[in-house]
Tab-separated table of C-alpha atoms and ligand atoms in Angstrom:
chain	number	residue	atom	x	y	z
F	1	UNK	CA	-49.316	-21.504	-3.727
F	2	UNK	CA	-48.702	-17.692	-3.802
F	3	UNK	CA	-48.969	-17.628	-0.058
F	4	UNK	CA	-46.218	-20.215	0.198
F	5	UNK	CA	-43.957	-18.247	-2.131
F	6	UNK	CA	-44.639	-15.017	-0.230
F	7	UNK	CA	-43.903	-16.828	3.019
F	8	UNK	CA	-40.610	-18.153	1.692
F	9	UNK	CA	-39.612	-14.680	0.408
F	10	UNK	CA	-40.393	-13.037	3.741
F	11	UNK	CA	-38.445	-15.729	5.559
F	12	UNK	CA	-35.411	-15.397	3.263
F	13	UNK	CA	-35.359	-11.584	3.599
F	14	UNK	CA	-35.673	-11.919	7.368
F	15	UNK	CA	-32.903	-14.529	7.559
F	16	UNK	CA	-30.556	-12.407	5.432
F	17	UNK	CA	-31.262	-9.334	7.563
F	18	UNK	CA	-30.492	-11.201	10.770
F	19	UNK	CA	-27.343	-12.779	9.303
F	20	UNK	CA	-25.963	-9.521	7.917
F	21	UNK	CA	-26.666	-7.623	11.108
F	22	UNK	CA	-24.992	-10.327	13.178
F	23	UNK	CA	-22.031	-10.434	10.796
F	24	UNK	CA	-21.626	-6.645	11.058
F	25	UNK	CA	-21.727	-6.713	14.844
F	26	UNK	CA	-19.135	-9.461	15.074
F	27	UNK	CA	-16.952	-7.967	12.292
F	28	UNK	CA	-16.766	-4.553	13.963
F	29	UNK	CA	-16.167	-6.044	17.409
F	30	UNK	CA	-13.352	-8.224	16.100
F	31	UNK	CA	-11.549	-5.289	14.501
F	32	UNK	CA	-8.217	-4.896	16.264
F	33	UNK	CA	-7.197	-1.396	17.251
F	34	UNK	CA	-3.575	-0.376	17.296
F	35	UNK	CA	-2.245	-0.143	20.827
F	36	UNK	CA	0.743	2.018	19.986
F	37	UNK	CA	1.228	5.126	22.104
F	38	UNK	CA	4.253	6.360	20.110
F	39	UNK	CA	4.135	9.991	19.060
F	40	UNK	CA	5.130	11.649	15.797
F	41	UNK	CA	6.673	14.834	17.172
F	42	UNK	CA	9.132	16.443	14.721
F	43	UNK	CA	8.034	13.972	12.045
F	44	UNK	CA	6.543	14.715	8.650
F	45	UNK	CA	3.875	12.493	7.140
F	46	UNK	CA	2.426	12.701	3.634
F	47	UNK	CA	-0.908	10.988	3.109
F	48	UNK	CA	-2.713	10.924	-0.233
F	49	UNK	CA	-6.509	11.105	-0.309
F	50	UNK	CA	-6.878	12.567	3.179
F	51	UNK	CA	-10.070	14.457	2.353
F	52	UNK	CA	-12.408	11.557	3.137
F	53	UNK	CA	-12.855	8.116	4.618
F	54	UNK	CA	-9.927	6.123	5.929
F	55	UNK	CA	-7.316	8.715	4.911
F	56	UNK	CA	-9.076	11.468	6.825
F	57	UNK	CA	-9.144	9.367	10.009
F	58	UNK	CA	-5.481	8.438	9.657
F	59	UNK	CA	-4.567	12.113	9.130
F	60	UNK	CA	-6.484	13.018	12.274
F	61	UNK	CA	-4.576	10.424	14.293
F	62	UNK	CA	-1.193	11.602	12.921
F	63	UNK	CA	-2.077	15.200	13.813
F	64	UNK	CA	-3.038	14.153	17.331
F	65	UNK	CA	0.356	12.488	17.698
F	66	UNK	CA	2.106	15.743	16.812
F	67	UNK	CA	3.167	15.153	13.206
F	68	UNK	CA	3.422	17.703	10.445
F	69	UNK	CA	0.700	16.194	8.233
F	70	UNK	CA	0.715	16.948	4.528
F	71	UNK	CA	-2.698	16.137	3.113
F	72	UNK	CA	-2.201	15.417	-0.595
F	73	UNK	CA	-5.629	15.937	-2.129
F	74	UNK	CA	-7.288	16.634	-5.465
F	75	UNK	CA	-10.098	18.800	-4.123
F	76	UNK	CA	-8.476	21.663	-2.224
F	77	UNK	CA	-11.708	23.161	-0.972
F	78	UNK	CA	-12.932	19.877	0.479
F	79	UNK	CA	-9.497	19.092	1.946
F	80	UNK	CA	-9.134	22.516	3.582
F	81	UNK	CA	-12.467	22.059	5.298
F	82	UNK	CA	-11.327	18.669	6.606
F	83	UNK	CA	-8.004	20.173	7.750
F	84	UNK	CA	-9.831	22.885	9.743
F	85	UNK	CA	-12.078	20.250	11.243
F	86	UNK	CA	-9.057	18.165	12.315
F	87	UNK	CA	-7.306	21.256	13.703
F	88	UNK	CA	-10.372	22.124	15.737
F	89	UNK	CA	-10.631	18.549	17.041
F	90	UNK	CA	-6.956	17.911	17.842
F	91	UNK	CA	-5.512	21.347	18.563
F	92	UNK	CA	-2.824	20.647	15.956
F	93	UNK	CA	-1.551	23.543	13.872
F	94	UNK	CA	0.642	21.400	11.656
F	95	UNK	CA	-1.710	20.355	8.896
F	96	UNK	CA	-0.833	21.356	5.372
F	97	UNK	CA	-3.026	20.849	2.314
F	98	UNK	CA	-1.271	20.356	-1.021
F	99	UNK	CA	-2.789	19.699	-4.419
F	100	UNK	CA	-2.329	16.213	-5.845
F	101	UNK	CA	-4.393	14.361	-8.423
F	102	UNK	CA	-2.887	10.878	-8.452
F	103	UNK	CA	-4.548	10.136	-11.815
F	104	UNK	CA	-2.439	12.819	-13.526
F	105	UNK	CA	1.297	12.271	-14.005
F	106	UNK	CA	1.801	16.041	-14.428
F	107	UNK	CA	0.058	16.694	-11.116
F	108	UNK	CA	2.228	14.062	-9.377
F	109	UNK	CA	5.424	15.631	-10.770
F	110	UNK	CA	4.287	19.130	-9.753
F	111	UNK	CA	3.358	17.983	-6.244
F	112	UNK	CA	6.662	16.150	-5.741
F	113	UNK	CA	8.677	19.143	-6.968
F	114	UNK	CA	6.927	21.384	-4.419
F	115	UNK	CA	7.546	18.890	-1.618
F	116	UNK	CA	11.223	18.535	-2.515
F	117	UNK	CA	11.587	22.326	-2.592
F	118	UNK	CA	9.756	22.970	0.686
F	119	UNK	CA	10.252	20.008	3.002
F	120	UNK	CA	13.390	19.062	4.882
F	121	UNK	CA	12.326	15.556	5.751
F	122	UNK	CA	9.769	12.843	5.093
F	123	UNK	CA	9.305	10.171	7.750
F	124	UNK	CA	6.153	8.456	6.526
F	125	UNK	CA	4.536	8.261	3.098
F	126	UNK	CA	1.021	6.793	3.052
F	127	UNK	CA	-0.367	5.885	-0.380
F	128	UNK	CA	-4.076	5.861	0.354
F	129	UNK	CA	-5.993	7.720	-2.373
F	130	UNK	CA	-8.139	5.432	-4.455
F	131	UNK	CA	-11.265	4.880	-6.493
F	132	UNK	CA	-13.354	1.743	-6.690
F	133	UNK	CA	-13.331	1.269	-10.436
F	134	UNK	CA	-15.615	1.953	-13.391
F	135	UNK	CA	-17.846	-0.256	-15.532
F	136	UNK	CA	-16.755	1.479	-18.718
F	137	UNK	CA	-13.053	1.785	-19.439
F	138	UNK	CA	-12.079	5.444	-18.885
F	139	UNK	CA	-8.879	7.166	-19.983
F	140	UNK	CA	-6.927	9.922	-18.202
F	141	UNK	CA	-5.193	12.888	-19.836
F	142	UNK	CA	-2.079	10.669	-20.000
F	143	UNK	CA	-4.077	8.092	-21.953
F	144	UNK	CA	-3.946	5.605	-19.082
F	145	UNK	CA	-6.861	3.592	-17.710
F	146	UNK	CA	-8.376	5.701	-14.888
F	147	UNK	CA	-8.422	3.188	-12.011
F	148	UNK	CA	-4.885	1.966	-12.695
F	149	UNK	CA	-3.713	5.581	-13.007
F	150	UNK	CA	-5.373	6.738	-9.767
F	151	UNK	CA	-4.561	3.744	-7.574
F	152	UNK	CA	-1.259	2.538	-9.008
F	153	UNK	CA	0.605	4.579	-11.657
F	154	UNK	CA	0.318	7.927	-9.839
F	155	UNK	CA	1.440	6.440	-6.531
F	156	UNK	CA	4.218	4.502	-8.240
F	157	UNK	CA	5.616	7.708	-9.748
F	158	UNK	CA	5.160	9.624	-6.486
F	159	UNK	CA	7.106	6.999	-4.523
F	160	UNK	CA	9.968	7.113	-7.019
F	161	UNK	CA	10.138	10.908	-6.881
F	162	UNK	CA	10.155	11.048	-3.065
F	163	UNK	CA	12.503	8.120	-2.505
F	164	UNK	CA	15.614	10.284	-2.128
F	165	UNK	CA	13.972	12.346	0.624
F	166	UNK	CA	12.700	9.201	2.353
F	167	UNK	CA	16.217	7.736	2.359
F	168	UNK	CA	17.758	10.948	3.716
F	169	UNK	CA	15.154	10.931	6.515
F	170	UNK	CA	15.758	7.295	7.555
F	171	UNK	CA	14.451	5.490	9.467
F	172	UNK	CA	11.354	6.110	7.366
F	173	UNK	CA	8.316	4.164	6.239
F	174	UNK	CA	6.040	3.706	3.239
F	175	UNK	CA	2.510	2.376	3.836
F	176	UNK	CA	0.601	1.167	0.794
F	177	UNK	CA	-3.171	0.881	1.104
F	178	UNK	CA	-4.125	-2.125	-1.022
F	179	UNK	CA	-7.029	-4.550	-0.668
F	180	UNK	CA	-7.834	-8.247	-0.357
F	181	UNK	CA	-9.828	-7.623	-3.552
F	182	UNK	CA	-6.520	-8.198	-5.359
F	183	UNK	CA	-7.336	-11.906	-4.970
F	184	UNK	CA	-10.011	-11.553	-7.686
F	185	UNK	CA	-7.158	-11.334	-10.162
F	186	UNK	CA	-6.091	-14.746	-11.445
F	187	UNK	CA	-3.454	-13.667	-13.975
F	188	UNK	CA	-1.633	-10.430	-14.678
F	189	UNK	CA	-0.454	-9.534	-18.171
F	190	UNK	CA	2.495	-7.169	-17.680
F	191	UNK	CA	2.357	-6.181	-21.320
F	192	UNK	CA	-1.201	-4.976	-20.817
F	193	UNK	CA	-1.130	-3.024	-17.518
F	194	UNK	CA	-3.119	-0.249	-19.201
F	195	UNK	CA	-5.683	-2.629	-20.761
F	196	UNK	CA	-4.706	-1.595	-24.265
F	197	UNK	CA	-5.500	-5.028	-25.725
F	198	UNK	CA	-8.964	-5.092	-27.279
F	199	UNK	CA	-11.638	-6.478	-24.910
F	200	UNK	CA	-9.231	-7.043	-21.998
F	201	UNK	CA	-10.985	-4.629	-19.621
F	202	UNK	CA	-13.745	-5.914	-17.324
F	203	UNK	CA	-15.599	-4.077	-14.557
F	204	UNK	CA	-13.723	-4.493	-11.257
F	205	UNK	CA	-10.730	-5.795	-13.189
F	206	UNK	CA	-9.165	-2.318	-13.081
F	207	UNK	CA	-9.575	-2.200	-9.302
F	208	UNK	CA	-8.278	-5.713	-8.554
F	209	UNK	CA	-5.333	-5.248	-10.881
F	210	UNK	CA	-4.472	-1.832	-9.406
F	211	UNK	CA	-4.439	-3.322	-5.906
F	212	UNK	CA	-2.380	-6.307	-7.070
F	213	UNK	CA	0.147	-3.855	-8.563
F	214	UNK	CA	0.195	-1.939	-5.250
F	215	UNK	CA	1.248	-5.107	-3.401
F	216	UNK	CA	3.680	-6.329	-6.070
F	217	UNK	CA	5.483	-2.974	-6.187
F	218	UNK	CA	5.621	-2.564	-2.426
F	219	UNK	CA	7.238	-6.001	-2.194
F	220	UNK	CA	9.741	-5.132	-4.896
F	221	UNK	CA	10.562	-1.765	-3.317
F	222	UNK	CA	10.931	-3.333	0.135
F	223	UNK	CA	13.441	-5.844	-1.231
F	224	UNK	CA	15.322	-3.115	-3.081
F	225	UNK	CA	15.480	-0.923	0.043
F	226	UNK	CA	16.595	-3.656	2.473
F	227	UNK	CA	19.280	-2.228	4.795
F	228	UNK	CA	18.533	1.320	3.603
F	229	UNK	CA	16.446	2.294	6.637
F	230	UNK	CA	13.231	2.605	4.637
F	231	UNK	CA	10.561	-0.025	5.320
F	232	UNK	CA	7.664	-0.661	2.944
F	233	UNK	CA	4.502	-2.595	3.771
F	234	UNK	CA	1.086	-2.972	2.162
F	235	UNK	CA	-2.218	-3.584	3.883
F	236	UNK	CA	-5.975	-4.013	3.560
F	237	UNK	CA	-8.233	-1.904	5.785
F	238	UNK	CA	-11.093	-4.448	5.577
F	239	UNK	CA	-14.627	-3.619	4.464
F	240	UNK	CA	-15.072	-0.024	5.582
F	241	UNK	CA	-18.056	2.277	5.300
F	242	UNK	CA	-16.695	5.287	3.350
F	243	UNK	CA	-17.511	7.387	0.296
F	244	UNK	CA	-15.711	5.016	-2.089
F	245	UNK	CA	-18.785	2.896	-2.827
F	246	UNK	CA	-20.974	5.926	-3.550
F	247	UNK	CA	-18.373	7.386	-5.887
F	248	UNK	CA	-17.383	4.294	-7.837
F	249	UNK	CA	-19.180	3.690	-11.067
F	250	UNK	CA	-19.608	-0.073	-11.090
F	251	UNK	CA	-22.810	-2.070	-10.999
F	252	UNK	CA	-21.858	-4.036	-7.887
F	253	UNK	CA	-20.944	-0.816	-6.081
F	254	UNK	CA	-24.102	1.013	-7.068
F	255	UNK	CA	-26.485	-1.779	-6.100
F	256	UNK	CA	-24.731	-3.884	-3.478
F	257	UNK	CA	-21.627	-2.493	-1.754
F	258	UNK	CA	-22.989	0.961	-1.012
F	259	UNK	CA	-25.880	-0.541	0.971
F	260	UNK	CA	-23.823	-3.312	2.511
F	261	UNK	CA	-20.882	-1.198	3.697
F	262	UNK	CA	-22.725	0.973	6.266
F	263	UNK	CA	-24.546	-2.118	7.484
F	264	UNK	CA	-21.745	-4.614	7.933
F	265	UNK	CA	-18.549	-2.590	7.431
F	266	UNK	CA	-16.062	-1.080	9.855
F	267	UNK	CA	-16.148	2.609	10.682
F	268	UNK	CA	-13.520	4.734	8.907
F	269	UNK	CA	-11.720	5.124	12.227
F	270	UNK	CA	-11.500	1.344	12.583
F	271	UNK	CA	-10.425	1.059	8.955
F	272	UNK	CA	-7.516	3.448	9.587
F	273	UNK	CA	-6.019	1.374	12.428
F	274	UNK	CA	-3.651	-0.760	10.358
F	275	UNK	CA	-2.327	2.308	8.528
F	276	UNK	CA	-1.629	3.967	11.879
F	277	UNK	CA	-0.029	0.805	13.229
F	278	UNK	CA	2.333	0.562	10.248
F	279	UNK	CA	3.120	4.280	10.239
F	280	UNK	CA	3.698	4.755	13.949
F	281	UNK	CA	4.269	1.629	16.039
F	282	UNK	CA	7.623	0.466	17.312
F	283	UNK	CA	6.752	-3.146	16.383
F	284	UNK	CA	6.326	-2.250	12.714
F	285	UNK	CA	9.497	-0.151	12.516
F	286	UNK	CA	11.670	-3.073	11.450
F	287	UNK	CA	9.192	-5.122	9.426
F	288	UNK	CA	9.336	-4.744	5.664
F	289	UNK	CA	7.796	-6.306	2.561
F	290	UNK	CA	4.750	-7.736	4.322
F	291	UNK	CA	0.978	-7.551	3.790
F	292	UNK	CA	-1.089	-6.581	6.853
F	293	UNK	CA	-4.701	-6.864	7.969
F	294	UNK	CA	-6.116	-5.933	11.356
F	295	UNK	CA	-2.701	-4.659	12.549
F	296	UNK	CA	-1.166	-8.124	11.971
F	297	UNK	CA	0.832	-9.758	9.199
F	298	UNK	CA	-1.724	-11.512	7.013
F	299	UNK	CA	-1.431	-14.599	4.842
F	300	UNK	CA	-4.208	-13.581	2.464
F	301	UNK	CA	-1.927	-12.061	-0.169
F	302	UNK	CA	-2.155	-14.452	-3.149
F	303	UNK	CA	0.816	-16.247	-4.700
F	304	UNK	CA	0.380	-14.016	-7.741
F	305	UNK	CA	1.187	-10.821	-5.802
F	306	UNK	CA	4.025	-12.488	-3.866
F	307	UNK	CA	5.804	-13.564	-7.069
F	308	UNK	CA	9.140	-11.711	-7.052
F	309	UNK	CA	9.792	-12.267	-10.734
F	310	UNK	CA	6.405	-10.815	-11.635
F	311	UNK	CA	7.009	-7.884	-9.271
F	312	UNK	CA	10.176	-6.929	-11.142
F	313	UNK	CA	8.324	-7.050	-14.461
F	314	UNK	CA	5.415	-4.961	-13.134
F	315	UNK	CA	7.880	-2.431	-11.722
F	316	UNK	CA	9.648	-2.090	-15.061
F	317	UNK	CA	6.413	-1.934	-17.068
F	318	UNK	CA	5.158	0.769	-14.678
F	319	UNK	CA	8.372	2.761	-15.208
F	320	UNK	CA	7.608	2.739	-18.921
F	321	UNK	CA	3.941	3.731	-18.430
F	322	UNK	CA	4.866	6.792	-16.313
F	323	UNK	CA	7.875	7.614	-18.529
F	324	UNK	CA	10.218	7.562	-15.543
F	325	UNK	CA	13.333	9.580	-16.395
F	326	UNK	CA	16.844	8.541	-15.296
F	327	UNK	CA	17.054	11.592	-12.994
F	328	UNK	CA	13.796	10.479	-11.344
F	329	UNK	CA	15.315	7.180	-10.142
F	330	UNK	CA	16.656	7.213	-6.604
F	331	UNK	CA	17.568	3.605	-5.878
J	401	LIG	N1	-13.628	1.234	1.996
J	401	LIG	C1	-13.250	-0.031	1.865
J	401	LIG	O1	-14.009	-0.972	2.187
J	401	LIG	C2	-11.871	-0.344	1.331
J	401	LIG	C3	-11.492	-1.702	1.260
J	401	LIG	C4	-10.215	-2.026	0.786
J	401	LIG	C5	-9.362	-1.003	0.395
J	401	LIG	N2	-9.766	0.292	0.447
J	401	LIG	C6	-8.820	1.332	0.004
J	401	LIG	O2	-8.722	2.356	0.970
J	401	LIG	C7	-8.297	3.574	0.350
J	401	LIG	C8	-9.145	4.730	0.857
J	401	LIG	O3	-10.484	4.544	0.431
J	401	LIG	P1	-11.769	4.995	1.260
J	401	LIG	O4	-12.579	3.794	1.468
J	401	LIG	O5	-11.382	5.832	2.421
J	401	LIG	O6	-12.540	5.866	0.138
J	401	LIG	P2	-13.043	7.393	0.100
J	401	LIG	O7	-13.849	7.729	1.311
J	401	LIG	O8	-13.676	7.548	-1.223
J	401	LIG	O9	-11.675	8.203	0.141
J	401	LIG	C9	-10.780	8.124	-0.942
J	401	LIG	C10	-9.828	9.294	-0.927
J	401	LIG	O10	-9.019	9.230	-2.113
J	401	LIG	C11	-9.142	10.467	-2.789
J	401	LIG	N3	-8.940	10.336	-4.231
J	401	LIG	C12	-9.642	9.628	-5.130
J	401	LIG	N4	-9.153	9.821	-6.361
J	401	LIG	C13	-8.098	10.679	-6.241
J	401	LIG	C14	-7.200	11.280	-7.147
J	401	LIG	N5	-7.262	11.049	-8.468
J	401	LIG	N6	-6.252	12.106	-6.671
J	401	LIG	C15	-6.173	12.367	-5.344
J	401	LIG	N7	-6.995	11.837	-4.438
J	401	LIG	C16	-7.968	11.010	-4.882
J	401	LIG	C17	-10.536	10.971	-2.454
J	401	LIG	O11	-10.626	12.347	-2.744
J	401	LIG	P3	-12.059	13.109	-2.826
J	401	LIG	O12	-12.435	13.391	-1.414
J	401	LIG	O13	-11.718	14.328	-3.611
J	401	LIG	O14	-13.006	12.180	-3.515
J	401	LIG	C18	-10.581	10.633	-0.976
J	401	LIG	O15	-9.851	11.571	-0.229
J	401	LIG	C19	-8.397	3.317	-1.159
J	401	LIG	O16	-7.114	3.077	-1.672
J	401	LIG	C20	-9.254	2.061	-1.251
J	401	LIG	O17	-8.983	1.325	-2.412
J	401	LIG	C21	-10.995	0.646	0.910
J	402	LIG	C1	-3.941	2.782	-22.847
J	402	LIG	O1	-4.971	1.972	-23.428
J	402	LIG	C2	-5.882	2.675	-24.250
J	402	LIG	C3	-6.913	1.724	-24.820
J	402	LIG	O2	-7.389	0.880	-23.882
J	402	LIG	C4	-5.168	3.337	-25.407
J	402	LIG	O3	-6.106	4.120	-26.154
J	402	LIG	C5	-4.062	4.231	-24.867
J	402	LIG	O4	-3.321	4.772	-25.922
J	402	LIG	C6	-3.134	3.455	-23.940
J	402	LIG	N1	-2.189	4.373	-23.360
J	402	LIG	C7	-0.882	4.177	-23.394
J	402	LIG	C8	-0.059	5.245	-22.777
J	402	LIG	O5	-0.378	3.190	-23.891
């Protein structure tokens, strides 16, 4: 009897190992790489969260293509080390590290003010910084839920503040790093974006909702900026082996994703391909308001995040949450 059970367990573990390994091999092989050879000479790119993972690889590619790359990061020491590493690898001397904590509205306002004072143009804005969520609901210094603040509210405010510069620099692009994980969200309560209602917060809910808001707001912004020379698209990098799973404080991350990602996930360089495609390629220059995966327009965005009426409501509720001032509106 015990021998049978042991035999079954060994077989199941073996079968799972084979299946996962095969899945990983196929998944990585199927990852499409951008074929664009366009350069970014005389162009300025801002990318948030460029100190690790997907953002770091995208920054490296932009530097190689000749861009002035502004790495907007919360940990200056870590980011400076990465910048030196990229400079050594690409020969670029146009990397700039600037302090930005997307979870703090004050930090976002300070960062944007410095950019507006120092930069003459902004050709590409990549909203990439992100955390994977927390089991316990955490609050920022602005009293906002941490995952929503980091992934959505901070980026929402940043985009508003830099919109004037983006328009002056047209043709320009905004690339929003979202996730197919938004599909976990079945309903979105616009009156409760910050999970203020008692018992409304669930682990992973913060993450899925933040990514849903990323897509909703990029759609709304794209529609608002039609004919203005600024294109806005969102995307999912796929399952990518990065630091995010080690850093995020959720059960599923601690015990499942962090072991699965290195095994079956894409490399960070592969994960960065769709960002690069949207930021650089000629094909993507005139596409706006779409959701991308694997360098292609994807149909996996749910009806919820494609709802234009909901997008308008989320945009307006977000304006209230970040206390957007009339002089901070540039549309
Ligand atoms: N990896 C995946 O499988 C996957 C799948 C779908 C979507 N994504 C999305 O891809 C994006 C990049 O994630 P990744 O996988 O590359 O993770 P990562 O390796 O952890 O990198 C995340 C980057 O964001 C930065 N960051 C986090 N919180 C920040 C804050 N408050 N202010 C400023 N920067 C902050 C991190 O800074 P530090 O270096 O200081 O920590 C790091 O540079 C995220 O938006 C994530 O949601 C990832
Ligand atoms: C966000 O929600 C938390 C409770 O979940 C609440 O304490 C906080 O005041 C709310 N913040 C804002 C700005 O409404």
